[in-house]
PDB file of N, CA and C in Angstrom:
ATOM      1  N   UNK A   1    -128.411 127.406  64.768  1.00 50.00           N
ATOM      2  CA  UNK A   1    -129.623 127.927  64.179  1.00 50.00           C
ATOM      3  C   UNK A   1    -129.851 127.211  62.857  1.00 50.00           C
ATOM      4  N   UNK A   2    -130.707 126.872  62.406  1.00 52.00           N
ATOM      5  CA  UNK A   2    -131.166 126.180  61.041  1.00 52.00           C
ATOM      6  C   UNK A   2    -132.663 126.841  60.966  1.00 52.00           C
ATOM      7  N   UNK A   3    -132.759 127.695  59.430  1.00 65.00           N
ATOM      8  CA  UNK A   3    -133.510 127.788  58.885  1.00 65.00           C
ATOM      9  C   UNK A   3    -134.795 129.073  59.803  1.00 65.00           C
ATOM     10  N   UNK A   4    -135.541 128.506  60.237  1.00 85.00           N
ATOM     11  CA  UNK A   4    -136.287 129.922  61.195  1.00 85.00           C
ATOM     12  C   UNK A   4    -136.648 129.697  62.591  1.00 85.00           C
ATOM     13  N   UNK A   5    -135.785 128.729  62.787  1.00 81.00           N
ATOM     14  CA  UNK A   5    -135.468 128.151  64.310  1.00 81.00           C
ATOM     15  C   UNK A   5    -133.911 128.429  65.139  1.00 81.00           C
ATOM     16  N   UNK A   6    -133.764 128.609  66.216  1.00 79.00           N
ATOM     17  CA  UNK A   6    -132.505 127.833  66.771  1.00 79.00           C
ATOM     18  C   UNK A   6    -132.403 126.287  66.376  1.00 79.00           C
ATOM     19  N   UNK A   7    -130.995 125.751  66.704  1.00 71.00           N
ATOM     20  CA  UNK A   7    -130.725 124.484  66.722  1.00 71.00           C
ATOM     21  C   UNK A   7    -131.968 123.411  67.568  1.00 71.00           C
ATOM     22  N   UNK A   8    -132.576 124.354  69.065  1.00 74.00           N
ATOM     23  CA  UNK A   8    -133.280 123.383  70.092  1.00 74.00           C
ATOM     24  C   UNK A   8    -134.749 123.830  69.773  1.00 74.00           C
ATOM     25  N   UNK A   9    -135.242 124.452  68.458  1.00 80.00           N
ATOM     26  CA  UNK A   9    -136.474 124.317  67.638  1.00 80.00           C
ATOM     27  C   UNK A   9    -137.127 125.497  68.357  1.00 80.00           C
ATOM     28  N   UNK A  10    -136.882 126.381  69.174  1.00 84.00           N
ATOM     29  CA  UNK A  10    -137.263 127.728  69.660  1.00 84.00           C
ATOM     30  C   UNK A  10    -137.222 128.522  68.100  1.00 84.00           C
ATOM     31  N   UNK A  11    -138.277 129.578  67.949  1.00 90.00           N
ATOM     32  CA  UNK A  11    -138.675 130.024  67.195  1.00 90.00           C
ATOM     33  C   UNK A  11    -137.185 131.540  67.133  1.00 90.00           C
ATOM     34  N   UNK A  12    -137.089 131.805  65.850  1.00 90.00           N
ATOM     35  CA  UNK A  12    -136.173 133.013  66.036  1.00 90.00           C
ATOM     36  C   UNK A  12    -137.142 134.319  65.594  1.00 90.00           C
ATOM     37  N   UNK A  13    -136.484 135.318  66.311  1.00 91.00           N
ATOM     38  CA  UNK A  13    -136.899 136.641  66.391  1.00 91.00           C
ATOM     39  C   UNK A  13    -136.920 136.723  64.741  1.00 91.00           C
ATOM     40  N   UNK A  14    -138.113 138.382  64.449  1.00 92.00           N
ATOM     41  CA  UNK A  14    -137.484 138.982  63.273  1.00 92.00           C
ATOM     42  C   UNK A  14    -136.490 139.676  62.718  1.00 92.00           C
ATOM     43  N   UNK A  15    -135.676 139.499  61.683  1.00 90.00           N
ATOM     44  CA  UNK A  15    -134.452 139.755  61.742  1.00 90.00           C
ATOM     45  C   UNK A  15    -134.329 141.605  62.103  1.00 90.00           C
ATOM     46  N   UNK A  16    -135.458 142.102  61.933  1.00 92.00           N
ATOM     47  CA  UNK A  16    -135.544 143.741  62.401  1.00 92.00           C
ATOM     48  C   UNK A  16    -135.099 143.610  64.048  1.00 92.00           C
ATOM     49  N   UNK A  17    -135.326 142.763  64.278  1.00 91.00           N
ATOM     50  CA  UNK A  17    -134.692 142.373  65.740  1.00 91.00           C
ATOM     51  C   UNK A  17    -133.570 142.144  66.355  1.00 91.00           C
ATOM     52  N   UNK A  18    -132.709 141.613  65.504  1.00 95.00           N
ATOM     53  CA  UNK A  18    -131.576 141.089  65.639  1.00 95.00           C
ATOM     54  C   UNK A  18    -130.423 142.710  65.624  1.00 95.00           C
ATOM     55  N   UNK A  19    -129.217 142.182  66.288  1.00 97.00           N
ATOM     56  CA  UNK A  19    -128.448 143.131  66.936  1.00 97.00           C
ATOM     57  C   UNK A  19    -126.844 142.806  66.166  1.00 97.00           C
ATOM     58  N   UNK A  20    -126.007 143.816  65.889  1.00 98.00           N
ATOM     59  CA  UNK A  20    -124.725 143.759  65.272  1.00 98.00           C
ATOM     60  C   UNK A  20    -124.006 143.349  66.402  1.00 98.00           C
ATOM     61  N   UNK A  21    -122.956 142.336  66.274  1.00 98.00           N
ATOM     62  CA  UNK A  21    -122.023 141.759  66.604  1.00 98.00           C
ATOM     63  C   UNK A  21    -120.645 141.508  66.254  1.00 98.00           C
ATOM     64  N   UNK A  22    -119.667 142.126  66.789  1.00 98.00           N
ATOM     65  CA  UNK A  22    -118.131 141.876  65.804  1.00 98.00           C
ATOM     66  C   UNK A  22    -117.378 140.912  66.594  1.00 98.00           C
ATOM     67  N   UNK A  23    -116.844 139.784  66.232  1.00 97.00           N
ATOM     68  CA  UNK A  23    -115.744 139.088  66.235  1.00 97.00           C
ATOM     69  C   UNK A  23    -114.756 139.463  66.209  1.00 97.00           C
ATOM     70  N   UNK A  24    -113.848 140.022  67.337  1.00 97.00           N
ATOM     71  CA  UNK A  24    -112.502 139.694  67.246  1.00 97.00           C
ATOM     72  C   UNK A  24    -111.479 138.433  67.148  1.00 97.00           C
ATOM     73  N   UNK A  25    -110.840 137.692  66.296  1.00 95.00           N
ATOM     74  CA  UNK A  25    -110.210 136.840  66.686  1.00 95.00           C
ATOM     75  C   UNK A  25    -108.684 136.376  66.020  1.00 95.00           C
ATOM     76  N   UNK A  26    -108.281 135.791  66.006  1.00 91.00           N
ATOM     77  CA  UNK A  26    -107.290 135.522  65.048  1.00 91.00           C
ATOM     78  C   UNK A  26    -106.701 134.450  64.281  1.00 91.00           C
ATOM     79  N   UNK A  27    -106.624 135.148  63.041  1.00 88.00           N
ATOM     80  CA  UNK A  27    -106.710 134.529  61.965  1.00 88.00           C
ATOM     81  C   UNK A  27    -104.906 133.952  61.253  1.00 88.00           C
ATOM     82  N   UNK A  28    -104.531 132.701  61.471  1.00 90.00           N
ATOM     83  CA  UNK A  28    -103.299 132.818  60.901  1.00 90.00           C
ATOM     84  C   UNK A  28    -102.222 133.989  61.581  1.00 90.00           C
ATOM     85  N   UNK A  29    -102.736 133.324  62.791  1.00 90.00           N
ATOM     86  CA  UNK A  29    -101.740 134.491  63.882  1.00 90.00           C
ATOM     87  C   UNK A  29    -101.893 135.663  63.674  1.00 90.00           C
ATOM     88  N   UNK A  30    -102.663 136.559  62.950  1.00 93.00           N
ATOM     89  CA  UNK A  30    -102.994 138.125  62.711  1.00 93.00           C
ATOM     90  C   UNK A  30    -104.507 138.078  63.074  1.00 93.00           C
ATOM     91  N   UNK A  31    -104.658 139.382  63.832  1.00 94.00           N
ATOM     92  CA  UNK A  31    -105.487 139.453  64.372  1.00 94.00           C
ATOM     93  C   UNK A  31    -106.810 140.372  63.480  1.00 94.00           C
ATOM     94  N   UNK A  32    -107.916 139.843  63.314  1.00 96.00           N
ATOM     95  CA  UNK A  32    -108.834 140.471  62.439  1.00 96.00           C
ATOM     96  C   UNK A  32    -109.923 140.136  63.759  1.00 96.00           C
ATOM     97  N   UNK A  33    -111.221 140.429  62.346  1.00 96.00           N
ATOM     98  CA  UNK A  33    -112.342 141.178  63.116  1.00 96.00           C
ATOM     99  C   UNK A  33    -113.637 140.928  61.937  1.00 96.00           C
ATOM    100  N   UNK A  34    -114.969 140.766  62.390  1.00 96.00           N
ATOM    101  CA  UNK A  34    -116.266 140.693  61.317  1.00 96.00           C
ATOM    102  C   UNK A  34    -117.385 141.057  62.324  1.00 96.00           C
ATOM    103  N   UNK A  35    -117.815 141.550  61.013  1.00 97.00           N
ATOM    104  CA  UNK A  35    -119.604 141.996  62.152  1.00 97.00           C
ATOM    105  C   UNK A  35    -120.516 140.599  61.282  1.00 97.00           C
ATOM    106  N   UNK A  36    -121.465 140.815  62.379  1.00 95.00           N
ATOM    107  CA  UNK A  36    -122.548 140.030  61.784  1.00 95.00           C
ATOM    108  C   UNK A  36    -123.824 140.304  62.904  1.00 95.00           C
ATOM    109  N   UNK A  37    -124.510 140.041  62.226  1.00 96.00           N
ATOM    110  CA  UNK A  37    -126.173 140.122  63.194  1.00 96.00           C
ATOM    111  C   UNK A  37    -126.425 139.144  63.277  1.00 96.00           C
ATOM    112  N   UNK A  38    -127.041 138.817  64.591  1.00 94.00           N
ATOM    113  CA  UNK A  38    -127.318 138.153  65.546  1.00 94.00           C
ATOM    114  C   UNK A  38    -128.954 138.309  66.447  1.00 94.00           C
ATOM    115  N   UNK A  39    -129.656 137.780  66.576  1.00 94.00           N
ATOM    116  CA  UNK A  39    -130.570 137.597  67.613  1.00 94.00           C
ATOM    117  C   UNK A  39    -130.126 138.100  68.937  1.00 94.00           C
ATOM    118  N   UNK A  40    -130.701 139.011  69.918  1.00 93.00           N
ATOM    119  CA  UNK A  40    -130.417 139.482  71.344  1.00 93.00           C
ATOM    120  C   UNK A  40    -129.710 138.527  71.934  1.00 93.00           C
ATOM    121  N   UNK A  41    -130.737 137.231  72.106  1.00 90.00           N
ATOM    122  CA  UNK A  41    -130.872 136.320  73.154  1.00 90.00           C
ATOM    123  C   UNK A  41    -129.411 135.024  72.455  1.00 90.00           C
ATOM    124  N   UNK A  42    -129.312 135.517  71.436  1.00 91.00           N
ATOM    125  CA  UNK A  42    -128.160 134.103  70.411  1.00 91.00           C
ATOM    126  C   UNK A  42    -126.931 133.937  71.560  1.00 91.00           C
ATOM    127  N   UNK A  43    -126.501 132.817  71.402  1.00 92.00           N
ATOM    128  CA  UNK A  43    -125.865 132.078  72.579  1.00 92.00           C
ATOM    129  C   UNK A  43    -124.565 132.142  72.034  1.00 92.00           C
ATOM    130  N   UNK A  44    -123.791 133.270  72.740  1.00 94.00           N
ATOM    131  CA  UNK A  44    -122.165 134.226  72.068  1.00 94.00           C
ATOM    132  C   UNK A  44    -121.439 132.594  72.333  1.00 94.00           C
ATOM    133  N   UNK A  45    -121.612 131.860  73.912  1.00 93.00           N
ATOM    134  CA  UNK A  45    -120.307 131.204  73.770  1.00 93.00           C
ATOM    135  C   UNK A  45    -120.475 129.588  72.667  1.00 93.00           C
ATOM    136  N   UNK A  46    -121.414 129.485  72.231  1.00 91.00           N
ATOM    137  CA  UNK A  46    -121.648 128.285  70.952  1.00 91.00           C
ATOM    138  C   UNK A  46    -120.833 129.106  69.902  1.00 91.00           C
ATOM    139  N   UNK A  47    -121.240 130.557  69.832  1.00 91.00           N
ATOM    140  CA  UNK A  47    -120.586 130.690  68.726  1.00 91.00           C
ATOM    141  C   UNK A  47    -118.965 130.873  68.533  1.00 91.00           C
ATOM    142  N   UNK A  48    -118.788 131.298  69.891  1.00 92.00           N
ATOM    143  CA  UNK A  48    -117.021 131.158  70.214  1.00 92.00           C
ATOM    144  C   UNK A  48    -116.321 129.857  69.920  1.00 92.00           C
ATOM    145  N   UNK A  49    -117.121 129.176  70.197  1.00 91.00           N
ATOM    146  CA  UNK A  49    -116.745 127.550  70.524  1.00 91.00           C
ATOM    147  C   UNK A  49    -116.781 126.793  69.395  1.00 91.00           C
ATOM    148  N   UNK A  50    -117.599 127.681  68.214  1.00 89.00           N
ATOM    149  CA  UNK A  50    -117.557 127.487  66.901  1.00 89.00           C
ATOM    150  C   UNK A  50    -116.578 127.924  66.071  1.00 89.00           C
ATOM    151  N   UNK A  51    -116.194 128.740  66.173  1.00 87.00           N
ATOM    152  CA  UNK A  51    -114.935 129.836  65.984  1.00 87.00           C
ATOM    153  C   UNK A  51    -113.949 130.052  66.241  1.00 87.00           C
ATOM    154  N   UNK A  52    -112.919 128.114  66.440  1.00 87.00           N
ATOM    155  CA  UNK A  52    -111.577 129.232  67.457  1.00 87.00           C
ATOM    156  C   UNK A  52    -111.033 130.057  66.913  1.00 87.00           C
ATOM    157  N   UNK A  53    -110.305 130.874  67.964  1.00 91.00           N
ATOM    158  CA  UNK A  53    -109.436 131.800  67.427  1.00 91.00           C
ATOM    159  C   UNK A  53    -110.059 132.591  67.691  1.00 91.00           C
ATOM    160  N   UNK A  54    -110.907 132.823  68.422  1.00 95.00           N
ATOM    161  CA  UNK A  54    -111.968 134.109  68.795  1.00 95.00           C
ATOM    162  C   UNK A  54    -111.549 134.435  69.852  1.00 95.00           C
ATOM    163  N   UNK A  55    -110.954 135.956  70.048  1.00 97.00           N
ATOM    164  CA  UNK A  55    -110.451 136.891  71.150  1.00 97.00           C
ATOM    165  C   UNK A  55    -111.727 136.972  72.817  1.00 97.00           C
ATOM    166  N   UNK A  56    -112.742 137.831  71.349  1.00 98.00           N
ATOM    167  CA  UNK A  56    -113.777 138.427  72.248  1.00 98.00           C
ATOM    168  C   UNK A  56    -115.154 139.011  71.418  1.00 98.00           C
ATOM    169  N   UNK A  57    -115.858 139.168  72.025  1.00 98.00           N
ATOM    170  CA  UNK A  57    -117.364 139.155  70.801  1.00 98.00           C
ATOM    171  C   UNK A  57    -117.755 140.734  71.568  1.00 98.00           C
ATOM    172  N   UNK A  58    -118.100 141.896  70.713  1.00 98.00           N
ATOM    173  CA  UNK A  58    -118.911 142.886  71.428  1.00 98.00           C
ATOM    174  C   UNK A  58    -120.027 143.345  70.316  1.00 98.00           C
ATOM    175  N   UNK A  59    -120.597 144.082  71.456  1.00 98.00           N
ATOM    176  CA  UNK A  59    -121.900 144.441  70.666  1.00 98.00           C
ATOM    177  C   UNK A  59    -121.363 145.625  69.856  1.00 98.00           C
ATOM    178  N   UNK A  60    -122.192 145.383  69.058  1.00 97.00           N
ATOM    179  CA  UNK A  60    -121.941 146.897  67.709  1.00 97.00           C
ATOM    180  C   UNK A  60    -121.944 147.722  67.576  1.00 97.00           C
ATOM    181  N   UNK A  61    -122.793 148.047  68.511  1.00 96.00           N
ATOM    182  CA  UNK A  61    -123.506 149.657  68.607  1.00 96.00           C
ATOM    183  C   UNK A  61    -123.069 150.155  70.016  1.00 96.00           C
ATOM    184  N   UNK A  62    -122.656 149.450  71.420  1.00 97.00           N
ATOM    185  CA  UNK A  62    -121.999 149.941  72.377  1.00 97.00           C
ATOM    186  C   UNK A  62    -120.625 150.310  72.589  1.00 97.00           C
ATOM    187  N   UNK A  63    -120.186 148.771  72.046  1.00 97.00           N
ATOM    188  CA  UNK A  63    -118.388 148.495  72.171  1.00 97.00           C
ATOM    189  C   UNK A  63    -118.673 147.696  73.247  1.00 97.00           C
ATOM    190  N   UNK A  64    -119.887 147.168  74.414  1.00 98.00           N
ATOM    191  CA  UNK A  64    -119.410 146.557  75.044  1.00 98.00           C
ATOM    192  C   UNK A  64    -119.115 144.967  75.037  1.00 98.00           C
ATOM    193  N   UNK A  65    -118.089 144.715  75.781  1.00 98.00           N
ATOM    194  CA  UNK A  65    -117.869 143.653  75.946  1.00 98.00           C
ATOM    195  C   UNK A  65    -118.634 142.343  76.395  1.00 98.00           C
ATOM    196  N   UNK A  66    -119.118 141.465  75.109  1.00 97.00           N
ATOM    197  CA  UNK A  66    -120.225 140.627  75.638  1.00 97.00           C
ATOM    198  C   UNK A  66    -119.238 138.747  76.016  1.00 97.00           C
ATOM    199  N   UNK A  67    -118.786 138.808  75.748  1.00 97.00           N
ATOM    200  CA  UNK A  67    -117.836 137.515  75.807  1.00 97.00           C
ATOM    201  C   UNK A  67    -116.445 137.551  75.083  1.00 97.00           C
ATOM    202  N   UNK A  68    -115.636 137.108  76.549  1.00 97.00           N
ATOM    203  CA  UNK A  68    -113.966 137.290  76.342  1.00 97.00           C
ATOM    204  C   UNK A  68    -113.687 135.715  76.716  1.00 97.00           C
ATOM    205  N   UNK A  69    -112.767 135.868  75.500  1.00 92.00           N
ATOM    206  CA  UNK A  69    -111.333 134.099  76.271  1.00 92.00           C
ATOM    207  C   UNK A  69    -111.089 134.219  77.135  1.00 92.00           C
ATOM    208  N   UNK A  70    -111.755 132.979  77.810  1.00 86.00           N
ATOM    209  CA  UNK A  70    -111.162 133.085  79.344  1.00 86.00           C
ATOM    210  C   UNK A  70    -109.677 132.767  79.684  1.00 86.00           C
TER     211      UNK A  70
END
């Protein structure tokens, strides 16, 4: 994402739009965790793939499970 686009120049939602997201992953072999907001449609495994050390990504407000290490 850069600026008020995705990376492939698609327009991004308003951030009243956007949805909580926590990171599980691990850090220095201990295992932590961060929220952050996110766009619905934001593409979990770029951001995994950005992130090693990332367990599993869920949504905020369900608990469910949106992307696990395969």
């Amino acid at each position: 994402m850069t600026g008020q686009t995705y990376a492939t120049g698609k327009p991004l939602p308003p951030r009243d739009q956007w949805v909580p997201r926590i990171f599980y992953r691990l850090t220095n072999g201990e295992p932590t965790f961060y929220l952050i907001e996110l766009p619905a449609d934001d593409d979990l495994n770029a951001h995994a793939e950005s992130n090693p050390g990332t367990l599993k990504i869920e949504d905020g407000l369900t608990g469910e499970v949106l992307w696990r290490q395969q």
